mmCIF file of C-alpha atoms in Angstrom:
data_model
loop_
_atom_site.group_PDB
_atom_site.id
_atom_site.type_symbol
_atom_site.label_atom_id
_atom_site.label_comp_id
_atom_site.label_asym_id
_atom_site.label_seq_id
_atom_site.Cartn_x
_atom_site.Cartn_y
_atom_site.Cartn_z
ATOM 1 C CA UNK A 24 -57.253 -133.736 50.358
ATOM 2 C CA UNK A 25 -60.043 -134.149 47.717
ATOM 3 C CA UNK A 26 -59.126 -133.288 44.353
ATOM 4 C CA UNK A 27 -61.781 -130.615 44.620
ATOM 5 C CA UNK A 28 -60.735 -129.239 47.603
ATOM 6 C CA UNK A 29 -57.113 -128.844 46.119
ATOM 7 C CA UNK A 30 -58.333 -127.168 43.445
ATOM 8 C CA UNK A 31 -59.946 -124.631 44.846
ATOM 9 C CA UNK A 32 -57.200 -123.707 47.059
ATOM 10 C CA UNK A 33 -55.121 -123.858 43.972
ATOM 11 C CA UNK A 34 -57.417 -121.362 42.236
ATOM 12 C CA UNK A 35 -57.638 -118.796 45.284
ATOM 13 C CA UNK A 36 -53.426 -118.815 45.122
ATOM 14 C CA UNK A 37 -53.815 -117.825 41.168
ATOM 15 C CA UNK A 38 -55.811 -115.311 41.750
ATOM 16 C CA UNK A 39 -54.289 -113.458 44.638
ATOM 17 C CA UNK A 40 -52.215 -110.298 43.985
ATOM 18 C CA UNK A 41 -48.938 -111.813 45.337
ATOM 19 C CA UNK A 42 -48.843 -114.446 42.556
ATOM 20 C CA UNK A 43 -49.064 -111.988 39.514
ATOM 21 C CA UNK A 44 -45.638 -111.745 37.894
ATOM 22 C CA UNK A 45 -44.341 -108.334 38.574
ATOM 23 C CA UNK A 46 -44.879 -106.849 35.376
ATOM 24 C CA UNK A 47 -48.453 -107.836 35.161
ATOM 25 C CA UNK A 48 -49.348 -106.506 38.771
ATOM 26 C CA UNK A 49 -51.085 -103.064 38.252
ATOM 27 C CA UNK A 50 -51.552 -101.800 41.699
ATOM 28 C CA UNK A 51 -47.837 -102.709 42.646
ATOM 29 C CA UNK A 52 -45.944 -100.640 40.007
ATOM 30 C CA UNK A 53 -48.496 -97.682 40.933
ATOM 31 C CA UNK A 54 -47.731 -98.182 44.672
ATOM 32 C CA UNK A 55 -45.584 -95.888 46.180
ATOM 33 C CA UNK A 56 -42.966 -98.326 46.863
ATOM 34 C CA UNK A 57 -42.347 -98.786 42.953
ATOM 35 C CA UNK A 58 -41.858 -94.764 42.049
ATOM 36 C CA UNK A 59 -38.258 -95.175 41.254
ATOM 37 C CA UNK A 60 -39.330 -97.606 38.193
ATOM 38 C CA UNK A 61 -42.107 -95.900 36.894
ATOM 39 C CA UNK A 62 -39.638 -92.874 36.820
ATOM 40 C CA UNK A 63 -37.171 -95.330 35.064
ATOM 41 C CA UNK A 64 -39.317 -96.535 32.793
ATOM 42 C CA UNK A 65 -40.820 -92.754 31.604
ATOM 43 C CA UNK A 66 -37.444 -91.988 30.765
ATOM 44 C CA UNK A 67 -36.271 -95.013 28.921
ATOM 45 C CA UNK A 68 -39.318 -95.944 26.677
ATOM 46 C CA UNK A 69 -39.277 -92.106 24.947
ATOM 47 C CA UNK A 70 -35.610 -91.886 24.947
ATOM 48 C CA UNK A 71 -35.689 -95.548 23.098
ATOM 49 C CA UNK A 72 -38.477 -94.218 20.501
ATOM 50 C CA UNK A 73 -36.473 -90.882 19.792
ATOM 51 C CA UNK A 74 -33.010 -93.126 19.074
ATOM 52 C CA UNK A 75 -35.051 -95.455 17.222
ATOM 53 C CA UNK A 76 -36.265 -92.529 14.851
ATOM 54 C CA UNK A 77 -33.011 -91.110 14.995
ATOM 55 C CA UNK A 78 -34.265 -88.037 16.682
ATOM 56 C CA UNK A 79 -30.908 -86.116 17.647
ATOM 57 C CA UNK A 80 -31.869 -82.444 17.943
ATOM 58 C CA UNK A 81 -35.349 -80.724 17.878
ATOM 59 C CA UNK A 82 -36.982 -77.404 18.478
ATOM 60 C CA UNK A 83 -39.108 -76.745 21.222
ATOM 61 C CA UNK A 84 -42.517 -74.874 21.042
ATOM 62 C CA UNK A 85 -44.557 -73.483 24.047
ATOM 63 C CA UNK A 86 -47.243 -71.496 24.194
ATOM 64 C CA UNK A 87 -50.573 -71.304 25.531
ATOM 65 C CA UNK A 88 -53.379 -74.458 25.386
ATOM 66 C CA UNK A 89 -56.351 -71.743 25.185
ATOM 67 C CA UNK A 90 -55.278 -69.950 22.131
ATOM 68 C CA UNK A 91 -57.701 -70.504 19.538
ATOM 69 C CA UNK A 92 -57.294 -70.764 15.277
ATOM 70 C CA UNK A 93 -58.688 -67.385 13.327
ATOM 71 C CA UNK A 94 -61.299 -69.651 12.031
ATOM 72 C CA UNK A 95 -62.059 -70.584 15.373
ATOM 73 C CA UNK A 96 -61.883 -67.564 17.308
ATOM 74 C CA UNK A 97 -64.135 -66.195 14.712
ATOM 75 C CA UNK A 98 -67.123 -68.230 15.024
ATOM 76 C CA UNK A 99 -66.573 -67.666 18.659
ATOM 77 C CA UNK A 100 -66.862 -63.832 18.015
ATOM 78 C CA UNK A 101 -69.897 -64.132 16.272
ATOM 79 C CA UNK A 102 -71.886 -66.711 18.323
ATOM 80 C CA UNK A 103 -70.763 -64.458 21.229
ATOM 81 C CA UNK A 104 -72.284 -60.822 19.597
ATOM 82 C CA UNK A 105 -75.271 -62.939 18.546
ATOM 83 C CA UNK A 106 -75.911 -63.854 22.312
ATOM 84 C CA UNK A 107 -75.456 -60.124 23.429
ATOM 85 C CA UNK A 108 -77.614 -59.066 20.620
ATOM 86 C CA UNK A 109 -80.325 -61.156 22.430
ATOM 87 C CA UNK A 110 -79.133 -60.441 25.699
ATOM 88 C CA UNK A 111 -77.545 -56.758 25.785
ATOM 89 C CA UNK A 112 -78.037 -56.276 29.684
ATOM 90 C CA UNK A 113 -76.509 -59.513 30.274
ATOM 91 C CA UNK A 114 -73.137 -58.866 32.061
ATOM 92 C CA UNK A 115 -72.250 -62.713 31.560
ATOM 93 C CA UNK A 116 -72.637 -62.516 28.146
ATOM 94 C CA UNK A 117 -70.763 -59.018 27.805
ATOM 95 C CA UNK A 118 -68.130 -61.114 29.432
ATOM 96 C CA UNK A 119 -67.805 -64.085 26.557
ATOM 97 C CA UNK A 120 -68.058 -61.180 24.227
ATOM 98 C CA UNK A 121 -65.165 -59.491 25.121
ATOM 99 C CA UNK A 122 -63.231 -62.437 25.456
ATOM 100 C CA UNK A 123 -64.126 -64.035 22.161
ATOM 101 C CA UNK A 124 -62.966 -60.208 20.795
ATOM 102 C CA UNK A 125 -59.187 -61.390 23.216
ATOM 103 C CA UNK A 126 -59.277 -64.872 21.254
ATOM 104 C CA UNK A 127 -59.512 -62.900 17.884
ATOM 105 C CA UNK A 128 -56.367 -60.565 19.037
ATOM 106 C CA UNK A 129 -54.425 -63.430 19.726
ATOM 107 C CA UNK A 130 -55.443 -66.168 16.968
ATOM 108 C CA UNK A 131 -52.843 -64.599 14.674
ATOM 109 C CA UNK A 132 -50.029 -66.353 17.011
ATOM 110 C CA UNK A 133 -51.979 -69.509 16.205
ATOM 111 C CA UNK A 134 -51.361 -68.517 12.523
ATOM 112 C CA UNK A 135 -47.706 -67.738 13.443
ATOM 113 C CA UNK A 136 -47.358 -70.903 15.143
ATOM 114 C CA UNK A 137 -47.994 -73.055 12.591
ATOM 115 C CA UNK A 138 -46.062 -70.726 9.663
ATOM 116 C CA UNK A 139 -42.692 -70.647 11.506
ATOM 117 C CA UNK A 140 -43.102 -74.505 11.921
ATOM 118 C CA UNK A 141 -44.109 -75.154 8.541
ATOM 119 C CA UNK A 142 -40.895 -73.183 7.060
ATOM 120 C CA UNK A 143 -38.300 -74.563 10.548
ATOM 121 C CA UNK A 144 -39.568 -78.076 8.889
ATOM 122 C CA UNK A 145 -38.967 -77.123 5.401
ATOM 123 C CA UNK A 146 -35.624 -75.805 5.745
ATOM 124 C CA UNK A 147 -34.608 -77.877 9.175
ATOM 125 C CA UNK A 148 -36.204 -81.100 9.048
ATOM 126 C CA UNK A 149 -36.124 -81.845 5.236
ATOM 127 C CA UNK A 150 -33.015 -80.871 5.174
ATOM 128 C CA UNK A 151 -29.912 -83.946 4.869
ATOM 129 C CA UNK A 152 -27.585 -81.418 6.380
ATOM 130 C CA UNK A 153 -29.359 -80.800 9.242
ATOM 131 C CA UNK A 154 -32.243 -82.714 10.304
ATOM 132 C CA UNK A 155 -34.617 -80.864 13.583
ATOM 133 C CA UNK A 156 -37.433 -81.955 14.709
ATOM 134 C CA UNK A 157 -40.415 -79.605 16.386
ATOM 135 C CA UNK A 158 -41.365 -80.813 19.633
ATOM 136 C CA UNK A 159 -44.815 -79.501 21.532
ATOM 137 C CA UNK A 160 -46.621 -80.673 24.478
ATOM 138 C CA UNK A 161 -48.876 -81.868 22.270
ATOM 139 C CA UNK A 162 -52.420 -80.738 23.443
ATOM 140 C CA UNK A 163 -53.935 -77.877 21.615
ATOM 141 C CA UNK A 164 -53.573 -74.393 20.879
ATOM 142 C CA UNK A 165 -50.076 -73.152 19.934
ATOM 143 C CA UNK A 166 -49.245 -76.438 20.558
ATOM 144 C CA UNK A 167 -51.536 -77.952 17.828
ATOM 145 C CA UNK A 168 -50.115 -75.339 15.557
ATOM 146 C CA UNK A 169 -46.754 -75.817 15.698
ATOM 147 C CA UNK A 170 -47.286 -79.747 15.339
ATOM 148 C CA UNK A 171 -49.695 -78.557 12.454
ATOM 149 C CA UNK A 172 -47.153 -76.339 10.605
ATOM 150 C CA UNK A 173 -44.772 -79.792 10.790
ATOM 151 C CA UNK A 174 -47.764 -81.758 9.464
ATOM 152 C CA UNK A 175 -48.616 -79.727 6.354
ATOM 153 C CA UNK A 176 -45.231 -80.337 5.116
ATOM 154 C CA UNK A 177 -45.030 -83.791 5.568
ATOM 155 C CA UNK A 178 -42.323 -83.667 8.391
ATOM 156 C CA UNK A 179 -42.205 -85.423 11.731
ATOM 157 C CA UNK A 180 -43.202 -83.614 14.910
ATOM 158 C CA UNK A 181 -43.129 -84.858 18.982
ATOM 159 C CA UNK A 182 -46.093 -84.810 21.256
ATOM 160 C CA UNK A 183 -45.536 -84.721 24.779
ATOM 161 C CA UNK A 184 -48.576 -84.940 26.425
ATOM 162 C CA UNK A 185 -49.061 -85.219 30.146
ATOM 163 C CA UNK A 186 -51.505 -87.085 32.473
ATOM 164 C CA UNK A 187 -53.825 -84.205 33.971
ATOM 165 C CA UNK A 188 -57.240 -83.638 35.938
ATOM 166 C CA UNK A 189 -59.020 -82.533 33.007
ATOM 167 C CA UNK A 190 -57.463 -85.199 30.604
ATOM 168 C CA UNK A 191 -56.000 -83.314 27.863
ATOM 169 C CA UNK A 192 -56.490 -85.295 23.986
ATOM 170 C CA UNK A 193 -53.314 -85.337 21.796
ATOM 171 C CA UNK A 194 -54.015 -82.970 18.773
ATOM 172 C CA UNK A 195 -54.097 -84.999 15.512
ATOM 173 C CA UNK A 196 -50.958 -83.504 13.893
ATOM 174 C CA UNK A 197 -48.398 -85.243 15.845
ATOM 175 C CA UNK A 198 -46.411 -88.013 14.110
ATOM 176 C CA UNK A 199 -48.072 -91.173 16.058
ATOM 177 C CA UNK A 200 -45.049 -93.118 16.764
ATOM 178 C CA UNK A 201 -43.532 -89.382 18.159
ATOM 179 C CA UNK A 202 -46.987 -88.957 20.430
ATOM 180 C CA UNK A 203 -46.021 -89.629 24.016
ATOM 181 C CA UNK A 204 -48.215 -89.579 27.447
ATOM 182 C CA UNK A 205 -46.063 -88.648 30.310
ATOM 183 C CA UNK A 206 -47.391 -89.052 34.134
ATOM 184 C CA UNK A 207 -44.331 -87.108 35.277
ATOM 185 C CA UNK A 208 -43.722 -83.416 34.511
ATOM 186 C CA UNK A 209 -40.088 -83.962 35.849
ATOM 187 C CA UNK A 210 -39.382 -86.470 33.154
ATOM 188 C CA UNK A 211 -41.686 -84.687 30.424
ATOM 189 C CA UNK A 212 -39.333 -81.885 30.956
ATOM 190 C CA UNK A 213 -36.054 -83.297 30.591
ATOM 191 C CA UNK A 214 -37.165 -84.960 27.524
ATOM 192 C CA UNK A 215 -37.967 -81.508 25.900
ATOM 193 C CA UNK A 216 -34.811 -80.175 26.828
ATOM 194 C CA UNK A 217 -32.234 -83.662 25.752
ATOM 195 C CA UNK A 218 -32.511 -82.499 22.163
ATOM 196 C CA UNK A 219 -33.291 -79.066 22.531
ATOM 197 C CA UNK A 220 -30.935 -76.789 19.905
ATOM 198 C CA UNK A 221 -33.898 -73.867 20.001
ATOM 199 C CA UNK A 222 -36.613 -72.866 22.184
ATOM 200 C CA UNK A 223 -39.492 -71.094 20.538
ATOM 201 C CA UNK A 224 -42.018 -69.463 23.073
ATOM 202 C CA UNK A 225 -45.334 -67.648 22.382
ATOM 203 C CA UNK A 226 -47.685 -65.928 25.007
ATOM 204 C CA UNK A 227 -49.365 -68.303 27.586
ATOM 205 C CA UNK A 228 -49.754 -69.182 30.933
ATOM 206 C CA UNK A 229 -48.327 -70.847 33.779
ATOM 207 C CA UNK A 230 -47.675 -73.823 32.167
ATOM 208 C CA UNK A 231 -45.683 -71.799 29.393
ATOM 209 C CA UNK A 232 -44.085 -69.322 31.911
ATOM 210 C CA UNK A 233 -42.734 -72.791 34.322
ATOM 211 C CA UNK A 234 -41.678 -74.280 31.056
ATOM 212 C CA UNK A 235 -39.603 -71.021 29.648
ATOM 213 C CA UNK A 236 -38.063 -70.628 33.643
ATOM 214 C CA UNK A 237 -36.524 -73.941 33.531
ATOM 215 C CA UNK A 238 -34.307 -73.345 30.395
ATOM 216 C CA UNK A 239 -33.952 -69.741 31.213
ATOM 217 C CA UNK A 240 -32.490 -71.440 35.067
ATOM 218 C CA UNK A 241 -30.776 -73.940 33.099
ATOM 219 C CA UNK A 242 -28.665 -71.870 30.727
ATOM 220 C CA UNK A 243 -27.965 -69.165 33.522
ATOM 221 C CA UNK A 244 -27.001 -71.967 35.839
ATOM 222 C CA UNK A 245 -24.986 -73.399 33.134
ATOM 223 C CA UNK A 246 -26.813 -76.620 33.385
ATOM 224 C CA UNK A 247 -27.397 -76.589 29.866
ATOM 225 C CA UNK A 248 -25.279 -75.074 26.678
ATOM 226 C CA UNK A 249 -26.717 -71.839 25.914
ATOM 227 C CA UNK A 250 -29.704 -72.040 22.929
ATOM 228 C CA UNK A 251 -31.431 -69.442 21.185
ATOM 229 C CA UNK A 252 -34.655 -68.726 23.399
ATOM 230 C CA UNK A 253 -37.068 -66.981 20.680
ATOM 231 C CA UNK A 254 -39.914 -64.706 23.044
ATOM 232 C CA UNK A 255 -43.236 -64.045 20.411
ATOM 233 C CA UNK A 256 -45.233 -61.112 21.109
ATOM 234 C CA UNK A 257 -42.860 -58.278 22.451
ATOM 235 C CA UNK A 258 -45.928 -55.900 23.846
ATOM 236 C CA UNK A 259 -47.698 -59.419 25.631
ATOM 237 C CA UNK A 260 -43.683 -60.275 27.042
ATOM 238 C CA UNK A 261 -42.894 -56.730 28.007
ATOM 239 C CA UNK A 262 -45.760 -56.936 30.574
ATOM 240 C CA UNK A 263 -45.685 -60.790 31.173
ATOM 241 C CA UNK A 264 -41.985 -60.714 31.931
ATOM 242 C CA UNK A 265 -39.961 -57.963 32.795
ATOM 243 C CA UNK A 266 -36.671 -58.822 32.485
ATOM 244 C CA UNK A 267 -34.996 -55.083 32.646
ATOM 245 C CA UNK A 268 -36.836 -54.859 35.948
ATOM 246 C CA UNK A 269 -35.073 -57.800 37.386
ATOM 247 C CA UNK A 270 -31.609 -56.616 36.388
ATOM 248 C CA UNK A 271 -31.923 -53.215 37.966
ATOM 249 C CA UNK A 272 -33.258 -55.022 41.231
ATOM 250 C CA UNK A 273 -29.836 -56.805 41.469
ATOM 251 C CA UNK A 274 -32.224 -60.408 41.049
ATOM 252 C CA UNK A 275 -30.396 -61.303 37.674
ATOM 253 C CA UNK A 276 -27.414 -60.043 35.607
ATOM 254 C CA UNK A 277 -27.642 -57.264 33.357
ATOM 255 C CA UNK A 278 -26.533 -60.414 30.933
ATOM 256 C CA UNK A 279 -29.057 -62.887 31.932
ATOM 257 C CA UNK A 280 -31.532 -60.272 29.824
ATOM 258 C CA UNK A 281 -29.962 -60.847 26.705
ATOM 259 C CA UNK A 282 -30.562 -64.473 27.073
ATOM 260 C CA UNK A 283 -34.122 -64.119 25.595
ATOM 261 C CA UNK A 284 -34.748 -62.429 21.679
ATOM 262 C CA UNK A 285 -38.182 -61.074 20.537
ATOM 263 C CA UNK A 286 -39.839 -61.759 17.452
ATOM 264 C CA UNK A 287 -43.336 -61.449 16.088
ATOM 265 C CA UNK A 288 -43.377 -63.072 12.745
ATOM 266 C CA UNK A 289 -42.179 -66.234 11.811
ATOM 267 C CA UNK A 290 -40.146 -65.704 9.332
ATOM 268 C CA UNK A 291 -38.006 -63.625 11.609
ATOM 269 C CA UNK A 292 -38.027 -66.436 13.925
ATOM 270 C CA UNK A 293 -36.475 -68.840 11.490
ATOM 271 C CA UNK A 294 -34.048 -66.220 9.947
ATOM 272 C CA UNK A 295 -32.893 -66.403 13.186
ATOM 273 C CA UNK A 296 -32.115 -69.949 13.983
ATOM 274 C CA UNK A 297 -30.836 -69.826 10.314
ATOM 275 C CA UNK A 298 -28.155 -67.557 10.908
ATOM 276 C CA UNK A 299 -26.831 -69.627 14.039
ATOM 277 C CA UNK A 300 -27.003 -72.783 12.791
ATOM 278 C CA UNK A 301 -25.591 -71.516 9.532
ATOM 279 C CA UNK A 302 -27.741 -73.064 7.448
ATOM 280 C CA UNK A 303 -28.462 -71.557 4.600
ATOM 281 C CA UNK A 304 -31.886 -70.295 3.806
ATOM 282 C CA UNK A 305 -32.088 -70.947 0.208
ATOM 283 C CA UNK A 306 -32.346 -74.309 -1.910
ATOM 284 C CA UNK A 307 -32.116 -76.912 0.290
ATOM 285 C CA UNK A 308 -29.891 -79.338 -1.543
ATOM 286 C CA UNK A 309 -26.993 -76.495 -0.911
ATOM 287 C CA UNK A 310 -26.983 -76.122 2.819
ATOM 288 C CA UNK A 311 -24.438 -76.312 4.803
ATOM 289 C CA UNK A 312 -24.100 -76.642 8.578
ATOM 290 C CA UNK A 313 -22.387 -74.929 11.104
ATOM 291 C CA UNK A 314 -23.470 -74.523 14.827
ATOM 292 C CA UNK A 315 -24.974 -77.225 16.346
#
């Protein structure tokens, strides 16, 4: 065989598929076959980060992607009444009108978002006694503003975003060695709930709703220990989720409805948590720690 010739069959053999190391050979570890170590590897290279950081317990935030800031939902409002101004036979534009006038309504949990985070951090996080992280699924909306709140006060916050159709950006207020990008909602979801001591939810949508079900399953199920589950917005939860109406059907305990506590402001919310850590609410330098 000619030295050429031997090359060239040497060269087709490094560049076929089969003589990639394993690690290096894209379209095998997204083949079906190799599911069980992608799954593997979601779990172990956040739970590795989190130990690194010494990330022990956190509190989770949902709430809704489409919720916009006041300042935001405000420029909406008026570039909507401008349009229908111009256009006031235009149905369409009726329709962005009234909900830009929906965005302004519900902005303030944007607001509230990012105040109960700001104080949780303050008196959680910064705190030697008892150190708890916010975690989001770090995309925007209430999600932003609870990562936000953490931000402002120069505390760490976790960003669990997830591969989607309409790729969704992290929001810039995550800590970046805390900003994750999950393919998996299964293992997204048991990395929100590892840590969990708290669950904070505010009005959203299906993702929000499948999110507050799990724990809600969880703790009933006795899967998990039982956390505070914080509901914000009692009017938007009395309607989203009625909870009363399930117990008198016989579908869930009269018990499973105290599993769940409204709030509307933030300071409620960490009052709250507060009491059942027993941390104290005051200077932080004299906490002390109880639950937990």
């Amino acid at each position: 065989m000619k030295n050429e010739e031997r090359q060239s069959l040497i060269d087709k053999i490094r560049q076929a598929s089969a003589y990639l190391p394993a690690t290096e050979d894209l379209d095998w570890l997204n083949s079906d076959e190799t599911r069980a170590l992608r799954l593997q590897l979601e779990y172990l290279k956040v739970e590795h980060a989190l130990l690194k950081h010494k990330i022990t317990r956190t509190v989770v935030v949902y709430g809704s992607a489409r919720i916009m800031s006041p300042e935001t939902a405000q420029a909406y409002l008026v570039q909507a009444q401008e349009l229908v101004d111009a256009n006031p036979r235009d149905k369409e534009m009726a329709g962005m009108l009234a909900d830009a006038q929906r965005q302004v309504r519900y902005s303030h949990y944007y607001n509230e978002s990012r105040r109960f985070t700001h104080l949780m951090s303050e008196l959680f996080q910064n705190n030697a006694c008892f150190e708890c992280a916010v975690v989001t699924g770090g995309g925007p909306g209430i999600m932003e503003a609870a990562n936000r709140g953490a931000f402002e006060v120069g505390s760490r916050s976790i960003g669990l975003n997830i591969t989607l159709p309409h790729e969704q950006e992290p929001n810039p207020y995550i800590t970046p060695e805390l900003a994750f990008h999950f393919r998996y909602f299964a293992l997204r979801k048991m990395h929100f709930l590892l840590r969990a001591r708290a669950l904070v939810v505010f009005p959203g949508g299906y993702g929000t709703l499948d999110e507050l079900f799990e724990v809600l399953t969880l703790v009933q199920t006795r899967k998990m220990a039982p956390i505070p589950i914080l509901l914000f917005g009692k009017q938007f939860w009395d309607q989203a989720l009625n909870l009363d109406f399930l117990a008198e059907q016989g579908m869930i305990g009269h018990e499973d409805v105290a599993l769940v506590t409204h709030v509307e402001q933030a300071e409620e919310a960490v009052e709250i948590l507060a009491q059942h850590f027993n941390v104290q609410t005051g200077p932080l330098e004299a906490c002390s720690v109880g639950a937990g």
